[in-house]
Short mmCIF file of C-alpha atoms and ligand atoms in Angstrom, two decimals:
data_model
loop_
_atom_site.label_atom_id
_atom_site.label_comp_id
_atom_site.label_asym_id
_atom_site.label_seq_id
_atom_site.Cartn_x
_atom_site.Cartn_y
_atom_site.Cartn_z
CA MET A 25 7.07 35.05 -16.40
CA SER A 26 6.50 37.05 -19.82
CA LEU A 27 3.36 38.73 -20.69
CA LEU A 28 1.33 36.77 -23.46
CA ILE A 29 -0.68 39.09 -25.78
CA GLY A 30 -4.58 39.22 -25.05
CA ASP A 31 -7.01 41.92 -24.62
CA ASN A 32 -6.25 44.97 -22.73
CA GLN A 33 -2.42 44.73 -23.56
CA VAL A 34 -0.31 47.28 -24.70
CA VAL A 35 1.55 45.78 -27.59
CA SER A 36 4.62 47.11 -29.97
CA ILE A 37 5.34 45.55 -33.10
CA HIS A 38 7.93 46.15 -36.11
CA TYR A 39 6.34 44.82 -39.04
CA THR A 40 6.30 45.13 -43.10
CA LEU A 41 3.28 44.56 -45.20
CA THR A 42 3.86 43.45 -48.85
CA ASN A 43 0.83 42.36 -51.07
CA GLU A 44 0.59 38.90 -52.90
CA ALA A 45 3.53 39.95 -55.54
CA GLY A 46 6.03 40.89 -52.60
CA GLN A 47 5.93 44.75 -53.00
CA VAL A 48 6.26 46.77 -49.88
CA ILE A 49 3.07 48.23 -49.07
CA ASP A 50 3.82 49.65 -45.60
CA SER A 51 6.43 49.12 -42.86
CA SER A 52 7.90 50.27 -39.57
CA GLN A 53 11.44 49.52 -40.17
CA ASP A 54 13.32 52.82 -39.66
CA GLN A 55 10.53 54.25 -37.39
CA ASP A 56 8.96 53.41 -33.98
CA PRO A 57 7.22 50.39 -33.84
CA LEU A 58 3.61 50.10 -33.95
CA THR A 59 2.21 50.40 -30.89
CA TYR A 60 -1.34 49.16 -30.27
CA LEU A 61 -4.51 48.12 -27.62
CA HIS A 62 -5.01 45.10 -28.24
CA GLY A 63 -8.72 43.91 -27.85
CA ALA A 64 -9.95 47.47 -29.35
CA GLN A 65 -10.02 46.92 -33.00
CA ASN A 66 -7.07 49.19 -33.41
CA ILE A 67 -5.64 47.00 -36.04
CA ILE A 68 -7.55 44.55 -38.68
CA PRO A 69 -9.08 41.77 -37.15
CA GLY A 70 -6.89 39.00 -39.16
CA LEU A 71 -3.64 40.38 -37.55
CA GLU A 72 -5.02 41.38 -34.14
CA LYS A 73 -6.21 37.30 -33.80
CA ALA A 74 -2.85 35.62 -35.14
CA LEU A 75 -1.00 38.11 -32.51
CA VAL A 76 -2.88 36.29 -29.48
CA GLY A 77 -1.03 34.56 -27.12
CA LYS A 78 2.72 35.57 -28.40
CA VAL A 79 5.51 37.18 -26.44
CA VAL A 80 7.87 39.71 -26.82
CA GLY A 81 10.72 38.63 -29.43
CA ASP A 82 8.34 36.37 -31.14
CA LYS A 83 8.34 36.59 -35.00
CA LEU A 84 5.59 35.59 -37.49
CA GLN A 85 4.31 35.85 -40.72
CA VAL A 86 0.62 36.20 -41.07
CA VAL A 87 -1.55 36.10 -44.40
CA VAL A 88 -4.75 38.20 -44.07
CA GLN A 89 -7.44 37.75 -46.28
CA PRO A 90 -9.50 40.83 -47.40
CA ASN A 91 -12.39 39.66 -45.29
CA GLU A 92 -10.30 39.87 -42.27
CA GLY A 93 -8.48 42.91 -43.65
CA TYR A 94 -9.59 46.11 -45.28
CA GLY A 95 -12.71 44.21 -46.87
CA GLU A 96 -13.76 43.17 -50.22
CA ILE A 97 -14.13 45.36 -53.18
CA ASP A 98 -17.53 46.98 -52.82
CA PRO A 99 -19.20 47.63 -56.41
CA ARG A 100 -21.53 49.71 -55.08
CA MET A 101 -18.61 52.30 -53.64
CA VAL A 102 -17.83 53.04 -57.44
CA GLN A 103 -19.98 55.41 -58.62
CA ASN A 104 -20.01 58.06 -61.38
CA VAL A 105 -20.73 61.91 -61.09
CA ASP A 106 -21.20 64.74 -63.03
CA ILE A 107 -17.82 66.40 -63.22
CA ALA A 108 -19.47 69.90 -62.03
CA ALA A 109 -19.15 68.11 -58.39
CA PHE A 110 -15.33 69.10 -58.78
CA GLN A 111 -16.28 72.51 -58.94
CA GLY A 112 -13.11 74.46 -57.78
CA ILE A 113 -10.54 72.16 -59.24
CA ASP A 114 -8.74 73.18 -61.60
CA GLN A 115 -7.70 69.99 -63.32
CA VAL A 116 -9.60 66.60 -62.63
CA GLU A 117 -7.23 63.65 -63.07
CA VAL A 118 -7.07 59.67 -62.63
CA GLY A 119 -5.72 59.31 -59.85
CA MET A 120 -6.39 61.98 -57.76
CA ILE A 121 -7.69 61.37 -54.36
CA PHE A 122 -10.19 63.57 -52.36
CA GLU A 123 -11.56 63.49 -48.94
CA ALA A 124 -15.29 63.81 -48.39
CA GLN A 125 -17.60 63.40 -45.17
CA ALA A 126 -19.35 60.17 -45.24
CA GLN A 127 -22.95 60.09 -43.93
CA ASP A 128 -21.45 58.55 -40.48
CA GLY A 129 -19.90 61.69 -40.21
CA SER A 130 -16.40 59.76 -40.82
CA THR A 131 -13.89 60.78 -43.33
CA GLN A 132 -13.88 58.86 -46.50
CA ARG A 133 -10.88 58.80 -49.35
CA ILE A 134 -12.34 58.93 -52.82
CA MET A 135 -10.16 58.34 -55.63
CA ILE A 136 -11.00 59.45 -59.23
CA LYS A 137 -10.71 55.98 -60.99
CA ALA A 138 -11.92 57.00 -64.72
CA LEU A 139 -12.91 60.17 -66.70
CA GLU A 140 -15.24 60.63 -70.06
CA GLY A 141 -16.43 63.54 -71.07
CA ASP A 142 -18.54 65.26 -67.99
CA GLN A 143 -18.53 61.28 -66.13
CA VAL A 144 -16.13 60.84 -63.32
CA THR A 145 -15.90 57.50 -62.12
CA ILE A 146 -15.18 57.58 -58.28
CA ASP A 147 -14.03 54.92 -55.96
CA ALA A 148 -14.42 55.26 -52.59
CA ASN A 149 -13.50 51.58 -51.71
CA HIS A 150 -10.23 51.71 -49.15
CA PRO A 151 -7.18 51.33 -51.42
CA LEU A 152 -6.25 47.98 -49.88
CA ALA A 153 -9.55 46.51 -50.04
CA GLY A 154 -9.63 43.18 -51.81
CA VAL A 155 -5.91 42.81 -51.15
CA VAL A 156 -4.36 39.65 -49.67
CA LEU A 157 -2.08 41.39 -46.76
CA HIS A 158 1.32 39.52 -46.12
CA PHE A 159 2.86 40.72 -42.72
CA ASP A 160 6.30 40.25 -41.26
CA VAL A 161 5.78 41.08 -37.87
CA GLU A 162 8.22 41.06 -34.63
CA ILE A 163 7.18 41.52 -31.04
CA THR A 164 8.95 44.19 -29.42
CA HIS A 165 7.52 45.15 -26.36
CA ILE A 166 3.93 44.39 -24.44
CA ARG A 167 2.48 45.64 -21.15
CA GLU A 168 -0.79 45.96 -19.43
CA ALA A 169 -2.84 48.88 -20.52
CA THR A 170 -3.97 51.32 -17.88
CA LYS A 171 -7.64 51.84 -17.19
CA GLU A 172 -8.03 55.08 -18.80
CA GLU A 173 -6.20 53.45 -22.04
CA ILE A 174 -8.59 50.61 -21.59
CA ALA A 175 -11.65 52.82 -21.02
CA HIS A 176 -10.70 55.34 -24.40
CA GLY A 177 -9.72 52.00 -26.47
CA HIS A 178 -6.47 53.24 -27.38
CA VAL A 179 -2.88 53.79 -26.08
CA HIS A 180 -1.94 56.89 -24.44
ZN1 LIG B 208 -7.42 58.63 -24.61
#
């Protein structure tokens, strides 16, 4: 009997993530596989859903739309701020990424999208928001999670 992927299983996968143009965005090749707790929202919903019922050795290709990936681009996350907000930074340049504290206390990545005079356009969308994700996945290991892992919602 092989374990099937389902809630409260600790699953290890090797994966390669590409965008629609076939460019590699992220990959576990040459690294340890990604190990996550299934059913605990450790990975994006579209990928988690596609892995249900799979067994070790299964290989699959999964296409995840933004609404089940990193979300759609939210225009409200793009704002203009005065360059004075970047006090202490020698040179503010397009493409720079900063970390900021969101209102809920979580860390938010903010990218400088444009610069015009004293106005800086910042974008707090996830870098993969709006991107259709193509995953190539191989399942390498499945085990039952411990009680502690289930209680914590992550793998130990
Ligand atoms: Zn823990």
